[in-house]
mmCIF file of C-alpha atoms in Angstrom:
data_model
loop_
_atom_site.group_PDB
_atom_site.id
_atom_site.type_symbol
_atom_site.label_atom_id
_atom_site.label_comp_id
_atom_site.label_asym_id
_atom_site.label_seq_id
_atom_site.Cartn_x
_atom_site.Cartn_y
_atom_site.Cartn_z
ATOM 1 C CA MET N 1489 0.212 11.238 24.968
ATOM 2 C CA ALA N 1490 -0.128 10.975 21.188
ATOM 3 C CA SER N 1491 -0.654 7.520 19.708
ATOM 4 C CA THR N 1492 2.832 7.383 18.139
ATOM 5 C CA GLU N 1493 4.452 8.389 21.440
ATOM 6 C CA CYS N 1494 2.442 5.725 23.259
ATOM 7 C CA CYS N 1495 3.614 3.165 20.745
ATOM 8 C CA ILE N 1496 7.277 4.165 21.164
ATOM 9 C CA ALA N 1497 6.934 3.984 24.948
ATOM 10 C CA THR N 1498 5.466 0.496 24.643
ATOM 11 C CA LEU N 1499 8.357 -0.602 22.432
ATOM 12 C CA CYS N 1500 10.909 0.786 24.893
ATOM 13 C CA GLU N 1501 9.277 -1.007 27.819
ATOM 14 C CA HIS N 1502 9.242 -4.362 26.023
ATOM 15 C CA LYS N 1503 11.820 -6.659 27.615
ATOM 16 C CA ALA N 1504 14.923 -7.204 25.526
ATOM 17 C CA GLY N 1505 14.912 -10.576 23.824
ATOM 18 C CA ALA N 1506 11.270 -11.297 24.678
ATOM 19 C CA PRO N 1507 9.399 -12.546 21.613
ATOM 20 C CA TRP N 1508 6.588 -10.377 20.323
ATOM 21 C CA LYS N 1509 3.203 -12.022 20.077
ATOM 22 C CA ARG N 1510 1.520 -11.856 16.684
ATOM 23 C CA GLU N 1511 -1.191 -9.525 17.989
ATOM 24 C CA GLU N 1512 1.392 -7.186 19.545
ATOM 25 C CA LEU N 1513 3.360 -6.875 16.295
ATOM 26 C CA GLU N 1514 0.210 -6.058 14.365
ATOM 27 C CA LEU N 1515 -1.026 -3.525 16.933
ATOM 28 C CA GLN N 1516 2.277 -1.658 16.995
ATOM 29 C CA LEU N 1517 2.319 -1.329 13.212
ATOM 30 C CA GLN N 1518 -1.316 -0.190 13.097
ATOM 31 C CA MET N 1519 -0.603 2.595 15.588
ATOM 32 C CA ILE N 1520 2.229 4.157 13.570
ATOM 33 C CA MET N 1521 1.831 3.020 9.951
ATOM 34 C CA CYS N 1522 0.352 5.641 7.644
ATOM 35 C CA MET N 1523 1.152 7.766 4.648
ATOM 36 C CA GLN N 1524 2.600 11.175 5.550
ATOM 37 C CA GLY N 1525 -0.323 13.522 6.111
ATOM 38 C CA GLY N 1526 -0.824 17.205 5.367
ATOM 39 C CA ASP N 1527 0.032 18.907 2.091
ATOM 40 C CA GLY N 1528 3.732 19.711 2.511
ATOM 41 C CA ASP N 1529 6.531 18.760 0.135
ATOM 42 C CA GLY N 1530 6.935 15.363 1.810
ATOM 43 C CA SER N 1531 3.215 14.577 2.073
ATOM 44 C CA TYR N 1532 1.518 11.688 0.329
ATOM 45 C CA ALA N 1533 -0.907 14.146 -1.240
ATOM 46 C CA ARG N 1534 2.006 15.680 -3.180
ATOM 47 C CA ASN N 1535 3.945 12.477 -3.852
ATOM 48 C CA SER N 1536 1.424 9.986 -5.163
ATOM 49 C CA GLU N 1537 2.041 10.355 -8.883
ATOM 50 C CA ALA N 1538 2.772 6.663 -9.427
ATOM 51 C CA PRO N 1539 -0.411 5.483 -7.619
ATOM 52 C CA ALA N 1540 -2.376 8.102 -9.563
ATOM 53 C CA SER N 1541 -0.915 6.801 -12.833
ATOM 54 C CA ALA N 1542 -1.815 3.251 -11.865
ATOM 55 C CA ILE N 1543 -5.371 4.301 -11.060
ATOM 56 C CA ASP N 1544 -5.668 6.134 -14.382
ATOM 57 C CA ILE N 1545 -4.427 3.089 -16.277
ATOM 58 C CA CYS N 1546 -6.855 0.747 -14.522
ATOM 59 C CA ARG N 1547 -9.827 3.135 -14.814
ATOM 60 C CA PRO N 1548 -11.273 1.312 -17.883
ATOM 61 C CA LEU N 1549 -11.044 -1.965 -15.941
ATOM 62 C CA LEU N 1550 -12.893 -0.420 -12.996
ATOM 63 C CA GLU N 1551 -15.626 0.878 -15.309
ATOM 64 C CA GLU N 1552 -15.864 -2.552 -16.932
ATOM 65 C CA ALA N 1553 -16.101 -4.206 -13.526
ATOM 66 C CA ILE N 1554 -18.875 -1.834 -12.418
ATOM 67 C CA ASN N 1555 -20.819 -2.648 -15.563
ATOM 68 C CA ALA N 1556 -20.605 -6.332 -14.616
ATOM 69 C CA ILE N 1557 -22.319 -5.809 -11.242
ATOM 70 C CA PRO N 1558 -25.753 -7.488 -11.244
ATOM 71 C CA LEU N 1559 -27.556 -4.277 -10.295
ATOM 72 C CA CYS N 1560 -30.926 -5.984 -10.637
ATOM 73 C CA ARG N 1561 -30.275 -7.389 -7.166
ATOM 74 C CA PHE N 1562 -29.969 -3.875 -5.735
ATOM 75 C CA VAL N 1563 -32.865 -2.042 -7.432
ATOM 76 C CA SER N 1564 -34.924 -2.200 -4.244
ATOM 77 C CA HIS N 1565 -32.090 -0.887 -2.076
ATOM 78 C CA SER N 1566 -32.565 2.713 -0.983
ATOM 79 C CA CYS N 1567 -28.822 3.213 -0.385
ATOM 80 C CA LEU N 1568 -25.721 1.606 -1.859
ATOM 81 C CA HIS N 1569 -22.602 1.440 0.282
ATOM 82 C CA ILE N 1570 -19.122 1.955 -1.184
ATOM 83 C CA ALA N 1571 -15.835 1.551 0.690
ATOM 84 C CA ASP N 1572 -12.308 2.604 -0.198
ATOM 85 C CA LEU N 1573 -9.989 0.396 1.842
ATOM 86 C CA GLY N 1574 -6.569 1.905 2.502
ATOM 87 C CA CYS N 1575 -7.735 5.308 1.298
ATOM 88 C CA ALA N 1576 -4.749 7.381 2.593
ATOM 89 C CA THR N 1577 -5.206 11.077 1.686
ATOM 90 C CA GLY N 1578 -5.257 13.258 -1.402
ATOM 91 C CA ALA N 1579 -7.206 13.328 -4.617
ATOM 92 C CA ASN N 1580 -6.848 9.665 -5.617
ATOM 93 C CA THR N 1581 -9.399 8.287 -3.186
ATOM 94 C CA LEU N 1582 -11.982 11.010 -3.923
ATOM 95 C CA ALA N 1583 -11.641 10.544 -7.685
ATOM 96 C CA THR N 1584 -12.145 6.797 -7.299
ATOM 97 C CA VAL N 1585 -15.329 7.149 -5.264
ATOM 98 C CA ASP N 1586 -16.662 9.755 -7.719
ATOM 99 C CA LEU N 1587 -16.021 7.381 -10.621
ATOM 100 C CA VAL N 1588 -17.783 4.460 -8.939
ATOM 101 C CA ILE N 1589 -20.855 6.529 -8.091
ATOM 102 C CA ARG N 1590 -21.017 8.135 -11.525
ATOM 103 C CA CYS N 1591 -20.830 4.770 -13.313
ATOM 104 C CA ILE N 1592 -23.454 3.131 -11.091
ATOM 105 C CA SER N 1593 -25.790 6.118 -11.428
ATOM 106 C CA GLN N 1594 -25.485 5.978 -15.213
ATOM 107 C CA ARG N 1595 -26.406 2.313 -15.189
ATOM 108 C CA PHE N 1596 -29.491 2.947 -13.075
ATOM 109 C CA ARG N 1597 -30.608 5.763 -15.391
ATOM 110 C CA HIS N 1598 -29.937 3.628 -18.463
ATOM 111 C CA ASP N 1599 -32.272 1.019 -16.982
ATOM 112 C CA THR N 1600 -34.882 3.763 -16.346
ATOM 113 C CA HIS N 1601 -34.432 3.661 -12.588
ATOM 114 C CA ASP N 1602 -33.688 6.566 -10.314
ATOM 115 C CA PRO N 1603 -30.273 6.112 -8.682
ATOM 116 C CA PRO N 1604 -30.333 5.280 -4.982
ATOM 117 C CA GLU N 1605 -28.564 7.290 -2.342
ATOM 118 C CA PHE N 1606 -24.899 6.506 -1.814
ATOM 119 C CA GLU N 1607 -22.790 6.212 1.303
ATOM 120 C CA ALA N 1608 -18.994 6.278 0.881
ATOM 121 C CA SER N 1609 -16.757 4.998 3.666
ATOM 122 C CA PHE N 1610 -13.107 6.013 3.618
ATOM 123 C CA SER N 1611 -11.107 3.498 5.620
ATOM 124 C CA ASP N 1612 -7.494 3.355 6.709
ATOM 125 C CA LEU N 1613 -5.431 2.741 9.828
ATOM 126 C CA PRO N 1614 -6.207 5.019 12.806
ATOM 127 C CA SER N 1615 -2.911 6.876 12.272
ATOM 128 C CA ASN N 1616 -4.055 8.061 8.823
ATOM 129 C CA ASP N 1617 -4.554 11.811 8.394
ATOM 130 C CA PHE N 1618 -8.339 11.729 8.164
ATOM 131 C CA ASN N 1619 -8.521 15.449 8.918
ATOM 132 C CA SER N 1620 -6.707 16.319 5.683
ATOM 133 C CA LEU N 1621 -8.834 13.834 3.784
ATOM 134 C CA PHE N 1622 -12.127 15.256 4.985
ATOM 135 C CA ARG N 1623 -10.996 18.833 4.421
ATOM 136 C CA SER N 1624 -10.546 17.923 0.765
ATOM 137 C CA LEU N 1625 -14.060 16.490 0.363
ATOM 138 C CA PRO N 1626 -16.264 18.195 -2.246
ATOM 139 C CA PRO N 1627 -18.884 20.757 -1.116
ATOM 140 C CA PRO N 1628 -21.987 19.679 0.822
ATOM 141 C CA HIS N 1629 -23.907 18.924 -2.378
ATOM 142 C CA ARG N 1630 -21.646 15.985 -3.263
ATOM 143 C CA PRO N 1631 -23.596 12.908 -4.444
ATOM 144 C CA TYR N 1632 -22.839 10.776 -1.385
ATOM 145 C CA PHE N 1633 -22.752 10.716 2.385
ATOM 146 C CA ALA N 1634 -19.195 10.360 3.690
ATOM 147 C CA ALA N 1635 -17.849 8.503 6.708
ATOM 148 C CA GLY N 1636 -14.424 7.594 8.064
ATOM 149 C CA VAL N 1637 -13.770 4.047 9.243
ATOM 150 C CA PRO N 1638 -10.456 3.625 11.104
ATOM 151 C CA GLY N 1639 -8.992 0.146 11.290
ATOM 152 C CA SER N 1640 -6.976 -2.507 9.505
ATOM 153 C CA PHE N 1641 -8.516 -4.110 6.433
ATOM 154 C CA TYR N 1642 -7.072 -7.386 7.661
ATOM 155 C CA HIS N 1643 -9.932 -7.336 10.187
ATOM 156 C CA ARG N 1644 -13.678 -6.791 9.918
ATOM 157 C CA LEU N 1645 -14.574 -3.121 9.424
ATOM 158 C CA PHE N 1646 -18.272 -3.221 8.492
ATOM 159 C CA SER N 1647 -21.420 -5.051 9.469
ATOM 160 C CA ARG N 1648 -22.369 -8.223 7.641
ATOM 161 C CA GLY N 1649 -23.583 -7.770 4.060
ATOM 162 C CA LYS N 1650 -23.289 -3.964 4.176
ATOM 163 C CA LEU N 1651 -21.011 -3.240 1.209
ATOM 164 C CA HIS N 1652 -22.043 -3.188 -2.449
ATOM 165 C CA VAL N 1653 -18.677 -2.016 -3.810
ATOM 166 C CA ALA N 1654 -15.318 -2.351 -2.066
ATOM 167 C CA VAL N 1655 -12.181 -0.986 -3.708
ATOM 168 C CA SER N 1656 -8.591 -1.068 -2.506
ATOM 169 C CA LEU N 1657 -6.095 0.798 -4.645
ATOM 170 C CA SER N 1658 -2.321 0.683 -4.070
ATOM 171 C CA ALA N 1659 -2.706 -0.637 -0.532
ATOM 172 C CA LEU N 1660 -2.870 -4.426 -0.355
ATOM 173 C CA HIS N 1661 0.895 -4.893 -0.777
ATOM 174 C CA TRP N 1662 1.289 -3.344 2.697
ATOM 175 C CA MET N 1663 1.416 -6.198 5.191
ATOM 176 C CA SER N 1664 -0.303 -6.534 8.537
ATOM 177 C CA ARG N 1665 3.082 -7.013 10.220
ATOM 178 C CA VAL N 1666 6.747 -7.715 9.589
ATOM 179 C CA PRO N 1667 7.341 -11.454 10.142
ATOM 180 C CA LYS N 1668 8.975 -11.748 13.542
ATOM 181 C CA SER N 1669 11.466 -14.335 12.255
ATOM 182 C CA VAL N 1670 13.226 -11.691 10.111
ATOM 183 C CA LEU N 1671 13.848 -9.614 13.257
ATOM 184 C CA ASP N 1672 15.418 -12.500 15.202
ATOM 185 C CA LYS N 1673 19.204 -12.635 14.822
ATOM 186 C CA ARG N 1674 19.168 -16.305 15.827
ATOM 187 C CA ASN N 1675 16.713 -17.225 13.067
ATOM 188 C CA PRO N 1676 17.843 -18.257 9.541
ATOM 189 C CA ALA N 1677 15.306 -15.702 8.228
ATOM 190 C CA TRP N 1678 17.025 -12.781 9.966
ATOM 191 C CA ASN N 1679 17.263 -9.886 7.485
ATOM 192 C CA GLY N 1680 20.215 -8.041 8.999
ATOM 193 C CA GLY N 1681 21.713 -5.215 6.955
ATOM 194 C CA ARG N 1682 18.712 -4.828 4.646
ATOM 195 C CA ALA N 1683 15.646 -2.634 4.907
ATOM 196 C CA TRP N 1684 13.542 -4.724 2.528
ATOM 197 C CA ILE N 1685 13.436 -8.188 0.972
ATOM 198 C CA ASP N 1686 14.364 -7.581 -2.664
ATOM 199 C CA GLY N 1687 17.532 -9.590 -3.185
ATOM 200 C CA ALA N 1688 17.381 -11.045 0.334
ATOM 201 C CA LYS N 1689 18.184 -14.669 1.101
ATOM 202 C CA PRO N 1690 15.488 -17.309 0.451
ATOM 203 C CA GLU N 1691 14.571 -17.737 4.127
ATOM 204 C CA VAL N 1692 13.696 -14.031 4.412
ATOM 205 C CA ALA N 1693 11.637 -14.064 1.225
ATOM 206 C CA ALA N 1694 9.808 -17.213 2.353
ATOM 207 C CA ALA N 1695 8.867 -15.588 5.677
ATOM 208 C CA PHE N 1696 7.445 -12.544 3.893
ATOM 209 C CA ALA N 1697 5.639 -14.737 1.338
ATOM 210 C CA LYS N 1698 4.002 -16.789 4.093
ATOM 211 C CA GLN N 1699 2.847 -13.669 5.929
ATOM 212 C CA ALA N 1700 1.498 -12.159 2.700
ATOM 213 C CA GLU N 1701 -0.421 -15.354 1.964
ATOM 214 C CA GLU N 1702 -2.031 -15.274 5.402
ATOM 215 C CA ASP N 1703 -2.824 -11.574 5.024
ATOM 216 C CA LEU N 1704 -4.571 -12.019 1.680
ATOM 217 C CA HIS N 1705 -6.642 -14.893 3.045
ATOM 218 C CA GLU N 1706 -7.744 -12.837 6.061
ATOM 219 C CA PHE N 1707 -8.533 -9.875 3.814
ATOM 220 C CA LEU N 1708 -10.783 -11.966 1.556
ATOM 221 C CA LEU N 1709 -12.583 -13.638 4.455
ATOM 222 C CA CYS N 1710 -13.324 -10.263 6.050
ATOM 223 C CA ARG N 1711 -14.608 -8.780 2.783
ATOM 224 C CA ALA N 1712 -16.765 -11.842 2.155
ATOM 225 C CA ASP N 1713 -18.512 -11.228 5.485
ATOM 226 C CA GLU N 1714 -19.005 -7.529 4.792
ATOM 227 C CA MET N 1715 -20.161 -7.648 1.176
ATOM 228 C CA ALA N 1716 -23.641 -8.194 -0.179
ATOM 229 C CA SER N 1717 -24.140 -11.013 -2.641
ATOM 230 C CA GLY N 1718 -23.476 -9.611 -6.114
ATOM 231 C CA GLY N 1719 -21.214 -6.872 -4.760
ATOM 232 C CA LEU N 1720 -17.971 -5.876 -6.470
ATOM 233 C CA LEU N 1721 -14.502 -6.253 -4.983
ATOM 234 C CA PHE N 1722 -11.920 -4.316 -7.024
ATOM 235 C CA LEU N 1723 -8.238 -4.463 -6.113
ATOM 236 C CA LEU N 1724 -5.124 -2.748 -7.416
ATOM 237 C CA MET N 1725 -1.879 -3.744 -5.713
ATOM 238 C CA ALA N 1726 1.844 -3.609 -6.359
ATOM 239 C CA ALA N 1727 2.974 -6.890 -7.866
ATOM 240 C CA ARG N 1728 5.909 -8.674 -9.428
ATOM 241 C CA PRO N 1729 6.171 -10.477 -12.779
ATOM 242 C CA ASP N 1730 4.800 -13.997 -12.909
ATOM 243 C CA SER N 1731 8.134 -15.109 -14.344
ATOM 244 C CA ASP N 1732 9.487 -14.596 -10.831
ATOM 245 C CA HIS N 1733 6.625 -16.262 -8.983
ATOM 246 C CA HIS N 1734 8.980 -18.975 -7.673
ATOM 247 C CA HIS N 1735 11.412 -16.318 -6.429
ATOM 248 C CA PRO N 1736 9.668 -13.972 -3.969
ATOM 249 C CA GLY N 1737 13.023 -12.343 -3.215
ATOM 250 C CA ARG N 1738 12.930 -10.822 -6.718
ATOM 251 C CA GLN N 1739 10.335 -8.196 -5.982
ATOM 252 C CA LEU N 1740 11.132 -5.922 -8.922
ATOM 253 C CA GLY N 1741 10.838 -6.672 -12.609
ATOM 254 C CA ASP N 1742 14.130 -5.370 -14.047
ATOM 255 C CA ASP N 1743 17.580 -4.133 -13.031
ATOM 256 C CA VAL N 1744 16.829 -0.428 -13.608
ATOM 257 C CA SER N 1745 13.674 -0.547 -11.486
ATOM 258 C CA ARG N 1746 15.623 -2.441 -8.827
ATOM 259 C CA ALA N 1747 18.439 0.129 -8.770
ATOM 260 C CA LYS N 1748 16.061 3.111 -8.656
ATOM 261 C CA HIS N 1749 13.392 1.754 -6.332
ATOM 262 C CA PRO N 1750 13.181 3.828 -3.131
ATOM 263 C CA PHE N 1751 13.256 0.739 -0.864
ATOM 264 C CA THR N 1752 16.552 -0.651 -2.194
ATOM 265 C CA THR N 1753 20.037 0.815 -2.674
ATOM 266 C CA CYS N 1754 19.630 4.394 -1.402
ATOM 267 C CA MET N 1755 17.685 3.276 1.645
ATOM 268 C CA ASP N 1756 20.261 0.681 2.659
ATOM 269 C CA LEU N 1757 23.069 3.212 2.164
ATOM 270 C CA ALA N 1758 21.279 5.816 4.308
ATOM 271 C CA TRP N 1759 20.857 3.327 7.160
ATOM 272 C CA SER N 1760 24.507 2.269 6.861
ATOM 273 C CA ASP N 1761 25.585 5.937 7.025
ATOM 274 C CA LEU N 1762 23.847 6.372 10.369
ATOM 275 C CA VAL N 1763 25.556 3.251 11.718
ATOM 276 C CA ARG N 1764 29.000 4.217 10.360
ATOM 277 C CA ASP N 1765 28.805 7.699 11.885
ATOM 278 C CA GLY N 1766 27.768 6.359 15.272
ATOM 279 C CA LEU N 1767 24.309 7.936 15.186
ATOM 280 C CA ILE N 1768 22.535 4.612 15.696
ATOM 281 C CA GLU N 1769 23.492 1.093 16.719
ATOM 282 C CA GLU N 1770 23.777 -1.611 14.103
ATOM 283 C CA GLY N 1771 20.887 -3.420 15.748
ATOM 284 C CA THR N 1772 18.606 -0.405 15.208
ATOM 285 C CA ARG N 1773 19.259 -0.617 11.481
ATOM 286 C CA ASP N 1774 18.772 -4.391 11.396
ATOM 287 C CA GLU N 1775 15.429 -4.202 13.192
ATOM 288 C CA PHE N 1776 13.885 -1.987 10.511
ATOM 289 C CA ASN N 1777 12.069 -3.744 7.667
ATOM 290 C CA VAL N 1778 9.655 -2.209 5.164
ATOM 291 C CA PRO N 1779 6.360 -4.150 5.592
ATOM 292 C CA VAL N 1780 5.695 -4.532 1.877
ATOM 293 C CA TYR N 1781 5.351 -7.684 -0.232
ATOM 294 C CA MET N 1782 4.638 -7.671 -3.957
ATOM 295 C CA ARG N 1783 2.706 -10.785 -4.871
ATOM 296 C CA SER N 1784 2.857 -12.577 -8.192
ATOM 297 C CA MET N 1785 -0.320 -13.202 -10.153
ATOM 298 C CA ASP N 1786 0.015 -16.884 -9.272
ATOM 299 C CA GLU N 1787 0.043 -16.077 -5.546
ATOM 300 C CA VAL N 1788 -3.042 -13.876 -5.847
ATOM 301 C CA ARG N 1789 -4.808 -16.486 -7.945
ATOM 302 C CA ARG N 1790 -4.112 -19.125 -5.304
ATOM 303 C CA GLY N 1791 -5.515 -16.777 -2.659
ATOM 304 C CA PHE N 1792 -8.781 -16.400 -4.563
ATOM 305 C CA ASP N 1793 -8.886 -20.119 -5.355
ATOM 306 C CA ALA N 1794 -8.896 -20.773 -1.605
ATOM 307 C CA CYS N 1795 -11.997 -18.539 -1.401
ATOM 308 C CA ALA N 1796 -13.634 -19.760 -4.616
ATOM 309 C CA HIS N 1797 -16.852 -20.478 -2.721
ATOM 310 C CA LEU N 1798 -17.031 -16.790 -1.768
ATOM 311 C CA PHE N 1799 -15.835 -14.848 -4.828
ATOM 312 C CA GLU N 1800 -16.012 -15.268 -8.579
ATOM 313 C CA VAL N 1801 -13.006 -13.631 -10.237
ATOM 314 C CA GLN N 1802 -14.073 -11.646 -13.287
ATOM 315 C CA LYS N 1803 -10.646 -10.417 -14.377
ATOM 316 C CA MET N 1804 -7.033 -10.493 -13.240
ATOM 317 C CA GLU N 1805 -4.552 -8.378 -15.198
ATOM 318 C CA TYR N 1806 -0.877 -7.479 -14.789
ATOM 319 C CA MET N 1807 0.360 -4.008 -15.825
ATOM 320 C CA ARG N 1808 3.516 -1.875 -15.713
ATOM 321 C CA VAL N 1809 3.321 1.766 -14.624
ATOM 322 C CA PRO N 1810 6.133 4.296 -15.236
ATOM 323 C CA GLU N 1811 7.431 6.059 -12.151
ATOM 324 C CA HIS N 1812 7.249 9.504 -13.771
ATOM 325 C CA SER N 1813 5.839 11.213 -16.799
ATOM 326 C CA GLN N 1814 8.362 11.553 -19.628
ATOM 327 C CA GLU N 1815 8.438 15.320 -19.123
ATOM 328 C CA LYS N 1816 9.407 14.945 -15.486
ATOM 329 C CA GLN N 1817 11.917 12.221 -16.303
ATOM 330 C CA ASP N 1818 13.633 14.498 -18.827
ATOM 331 C CA ALA N 1819 13.802 17.289 -16.241
ATOM 332 C CA TYR N 1820 15.342 15.009 -13.601
ATOM 333 C CA ALA N 1821 17.957 13.767 -16.077
ATOM 334 C CA GLY N 1822 19.546 17.220 -16.062
ATOM 335 C CA ASP N 1823 18.969 18.078 -12.407
ATOM 336 C CA PRO N 1824 20.449 15.529 -9.967
ATOM 337 C CA ALA N 1825 19.491 17.590 -6.920
ATOM 338 C CA ALA N 1826 15.832 17.710 -7.946
ATOM 339 C CA TYR N 1827 15.907 13.986 -8.666
ATOM 340 C CA GLY N 1828 17.333 13.208 -5.216
ATOM 341 C CA ARG N 1829 14.807 15.487 -3.540
ATOM 342 C CA SER N 1830 11.969 13.781 -5.431
ATOM 343 C CA LYS N 1831 13.138 10.320 -4.369
ATOM 344 C CA ALA N 1832 13.508 11.378 -0.747
ATOM 345 C CA ASN N 1833 10.050 12.974 -0.732
ATOM 346 C CA LEU N 1834 8.560 9.788 -2.127
ATOM 347 C CA VAL N 1835 9.975 7.826 0.798
ATOM 348 C CA ARG N 1836 8.939 10.558 3.247
ATOM 349 C CA ALA N 1837 5.398 10.299 1.921
ATOM 350 C CA THR N 1838 5.184 6.556 2.437
ATOM 351 C CA LEU N 1839 7.508 5.757 5.337
ATOM 352 C CA ARG N 1840 8.352 8.858 7.405
ATOM 353 C CA PRO N 1841 5.955 8.047 10.298
ATOM 354 C CA LEU N 1842 7.342 4.499 10.490
ATOM 355 C CA ILE N 1843 11.008 5.541 10.291
ATOM 356 C CA GLU N 1844 10.595 8.365 12.819
ATOM 357 C CA SER N 1845 8.919 5.989 15.257
ATOM 358 C CA HIS N 1846 11.683 3.433 14.770
ATOM 359 C CA LEU N 1847 14.456 5.991 15.351
ATOM 360 C CA ARG N 1848 12.517 7.627 18.201
ATOM 361 C CA SER N 1849 13.816 11.004 17.102
ATOM 362 C CA PRO N 1850 12.560 13.490 14.487
ATOM 363 C CA VAL N 1851 16.105 14.909 14.273
ATOM 364 C CA LEU N 1852 17.588 11.502 13.430
ATOM 365 C CA CYS N 1853 14.747 10.948 10.987
ATOM 366 C CA ASP N 1854 15.600 14.217 9.216
ATOM 367 C CA GLU N 1855 19.236 13.103 9.051
ATOM 368 C CA PHE N 1856 18.213 9.764 7.551
ATOM 369 C CA PHE N 1857 16.326 11.518 4.770
ATOM 370 C CA HIS N 1858 19.212 13.934 4.199
ATOM 371 C CA ARG N 1859 21.514 10.938 3.660
ATOM 372 C CA PHE N 1860 18.947 9.262 1.430
ATOM 373 C CA GLU N 1861 18.569 12.395 -0.722
ATOM 374 C CA THR N 1862 22.337 12.752 -1.036
ATOM 375 C CA HIS N 1863 22.768 9.169 -2.237
ATOM 376 C CA ALA N 1864 19.914 9.510 -4.716
ATOM 377 C CA SER N 1865 21.397 12.751 -6.083
ATOM 378 C CA LEU N 1866 24.939 11.371 -6.346
ATOM 379 C CA SER N 1867 24.081 7.998 -7.821
ATOM 380 C CA HIS N 1868 27.032 5.754 -8.594
ATOM 381 C CA ASP N 1869 25.468 5.323 -12.032
ATOM 382 C CA PRO N 1870 24.356 8.749 -13.368
ATOM 383 C CA SER N 1871 22.840 7.087 -16.450
ATOM 384 C CA LEU N 1872 20.002 5.883 -14.223
ATOM 385 C CA ARG N 1873 18.612 9.420 -14.110
ATOM 386 C CA HIS N 1874 18.036 9.173 -17.856
ATOM 387 C CA ARG N 1875 16.069 5.934 -17.561
ATOM 388 C CA ASN N 1876 12.595 5.584 -16.126
ATOM 389 C CA CYS N 1877 11.788 2.750 -13.759
ATOM 390 C CA PHE N 1878 8.490 0.936 -13.613
ATOM 391 C CA TYR N 1879 6.133 -0.208 -10.921
ATOM 392 C CA ASP N 1880 4.388 -3.505 -11.613
ATOM 393 C CA VAL N 1881 0.750 -3.720 -10.542
ATOM 394 C CA LEU N 1882 -1.986 -6.323 -10.515
ATOM 395 C CA VAL N 1883 -5.672 -5.537 -10.997
ATOM 396 C CA VAL N 1884 -8.382 -7.941 -9.797
ATOM 397 C CA SER N 1885 -12.141 -7.647 -10.051
ATOM 398 C CA ALA N 1886 -14.357 -10.209 -8.346
ATOM 399 C CA ILE N 1887 -18.063 -10.587 -7.574
ATOM 400 C CA ARG N 1888 -19.276 -11.773 -4.166
ATOM 401 C CA LYS N 1889 -21.251 -14.969 -4.624
#
């Protein structure tokens, strides 16, 4: 039985009303959570423009961070180890590893040293499409040895002191689990009727914020064990403006971004359609929550402050990334059907495996995305198609002490 089918069977066998243990919630999510694999229209490889734009924008910061690595500590090392944590699939992860190796090699040559060998580890949850990733690797003469490391970055993945550079790009806003309190109808934090937390009541936002705080702490402790002293930790994650750091329920920076974000209006309407038409029970809708939390800079700073004995933060910078290029935005403004299809494919790329597992039916999953696409195409406010939305991101570079 495939891993997703095993997971669904486990969920079905779980006694109704019995509380999930923390470890069970995390294991279930690990078994099914991944970006959509392959290279079809709904794949992550074809729908990762926004992450690619964010990576391009932060490229100078990554180069600056690499130049701050105290390479003198590693001159005697015959091999430097690089890890991409939450690598997914597609060109973004390969371009990042190439950039890191190229910059480090240039520094070694500038200091009249021959570059060492490099080992690149691509890590993501076991459900990730590693086959597609490795098929896209450069030819055998690439400047590094490649390895896949399946597992959650909220746990240890590597031996102690192994890593010299660890990067995580557009991944750390994904949580280890959905807080169980938001799934409990008897709990004040129950998030019934919503698929995500933007605009949710304070109790829901507080539950997500607490889980995200614990996740970041675990992530930093694990990386501290795995990284060599002087190694670079470079993070790019979805974020929210610091002006809203006291309001975790305001996950998005402006009204247009909130209205157009794929996790908000169209998603809730698609779920409600399935309930209204009798295709699913109301409880099925209410039990689905997107496991994403966008931290403020203040929250991330507090997380690193708690690990100040382990990491020295070199830079922390907030940026805004447009959802589309202006050319594509102009095209969508005159083509509602293409706009709706693009929005639906974006959600397919990031959430299809999770939604299909939750609905326990690929047919129902297809219907969900049909409803989503229809709502995105027939927006109640057509002017939104003429306005670009933005994704807020936070970039952090830190050196292991």
